[in-house]
Amino acid sequence: MRALVRETTLAAGDLIQPLFVTAAERGEEIPSMPGISRLSVEESVAEAGAVAAAGIPAVILFGIPASKDEQGSGAYADDGIVQTAIGAIKAAHPELIVIADTCLCEYTSHGHCGILRDGQVDNDPSVELIVRTAVSQAAAGADIVAPSDMMDGRIGAVRAALDDAGLTDTAVIAYSAKYASAFYGPFREAADSTPGEGDRRGYQMDPANSAEAVREAELDLGEGADIVMVKPALPYLDVVRRVKEATGAPVAAYHVSGEYSMLKAAAANGWLDEPATVLETLTSIRRAGADLIVTYYAKEAAQWLS
Ligand code: PBG
């Protein structure tokens, strides 16, 4: 009878699995994210198949290039690691939606999400490189590009450039409300993208703000975003709710690396019942108003749900 009156559903079809793809020949485990590895292109194709078989409709790709430079040129190289992985995954699993995270931070030697001038991220030249990255990912076959850099004006610029290139069917997920969060720690270990100097507070949002999140989401929708994202998820459920109610747009929430690692660590110690706490967490994110959830638990959660 509880099921009959349940207000919120959680299904594999709501989840998106992140994959880290490395240019190295062999993948390796990420110590702070048990169960998640950096994958070679070949391994990522196999993992994408396992994810699809679990009923998950989409993966989001992050690249770890062989080398990094000041301009993050690996991000927009047509033979870059993510471009290569997109082609290989789409060829093997055409029905799986492939989302490309669009950012420079995994590719810049300084680890910032844009290029620097006098030690500061320079917004407009950074947007130009983000645009090049998005177009090259879409040309490689990405179904969706997801700019996560938080530069101003990038969604409109990406949309216009995709359209100019004839890539009118490529959708855009905007990381609209991306907070300057300490919960990204394990990701930065995974992607080796901790800023060398300074931090990301110049472009990522202040955790103390939520009206600003609504403004950011509205701006991105006005610039052509198809889906807006709030990130992290669990500490920002009020923001998910506000953005959903204010915009009515499809909202994604990113259950980030630190949120994953906390649950994994507690479970490994026997302090929490892992399937129960994970499914409760993901249900809470859905209840707050998220249509989609990006989570490192996607594949495992799908198995627990089946
Ligand atoms: C890149 C990006 C980050 C994450 C997703 N895209 C890292 C950051 O901003 O430092 C974090 C994801 C996670 O912690 O799981 N801009």
PDB file of C-alpha atoms in Angstrom, residues 1 4 16 28 33 59 68-69 100 117 119 130 154 169 177 197 202 207 212 228-229 248 278 290:
ATOM      1  CA  MET A   1       0.000   0.000   0.000  1.00  0.00           C
ATOM      2  CA  LEU A   4       0.520   2.726  -4.124  1.00  0.00           C
ATOM      3  CA  ILE A  16      23.946   8.914 -15.563  1.00  0.00           C
ATOM      4  CA  GLU A  28      44.157   2.215 -12.783  1.00  0.00           C
ATOM      5  CA  MET A  33      36.946   6.391  -5.059  1.00  0.00           C
ATOM      6  CA  VAL A  59      27.376   8.078 -19.539  1.00  0.00           C
ATOM      7  CA  LYS A  68      48.797  19.071 -20.257  1.00  0.00           C
ATOM      8  CA  ASP A  69      49.659  22.618 -21.306  1.00  0.00           C
ATOM      9  CA  ALA A 100      30.910  14.952 -22.885  1.00  0.00           C
ATOM     10  CA  ARG A 117      46.173  36.159 -17.683  1.00  0.00           C
ATOM     11  CA  GLY A 119      47.355  34.570 -12.712  1.00  0.00           C
ATOM     12  CA  ILE A 130      35.342  25.932 -24.365  1.00  0.00           C
ATOM     13  CA  ARG A 154      29.551  30.144 -22.587  1.00  0.00           C
ATOM     14  CA  ASP A 169      20.771  18.008 -32.777  1.00  0.00           C
ATOM     15  CA  ALA A 177      24.762  26.146 -10.303  1.00  0.00           C
ATOM     16  CA  GLU A 197      47.705  28.162  -7.597  1.00  0.00           C
ATOM     17  CA  GLY A 202      36.515  33.303  -8.995  1.00  0.00           C
ATOM     18  CA  PRO A 207      27.897  27.794  -1.131  1.00  0.00           C
ATOM     19  CA  GLU A 212      22.040  33.298  -7.480  1.00  0.00           C
ATOM     20  CA  VAL A 228      20.318  22.741 -16.126  1.00  0.00           C
ATOM     21  CA  MET A 229      22.452  21.136 -13.449  1.00  0.00           C
ATOM     22  CA  GLY A 248      10.232  24.199 -14.714  1.00  0.00           C
ATOM     23  CA  VAL A 278      22.663   4.959  -1.383  1.00  0.00           C
ATOM     24  CA  ALA A 290      15.976  16.376  -9.896  1.00  0.00           C
TER      25      ALA A 290
END
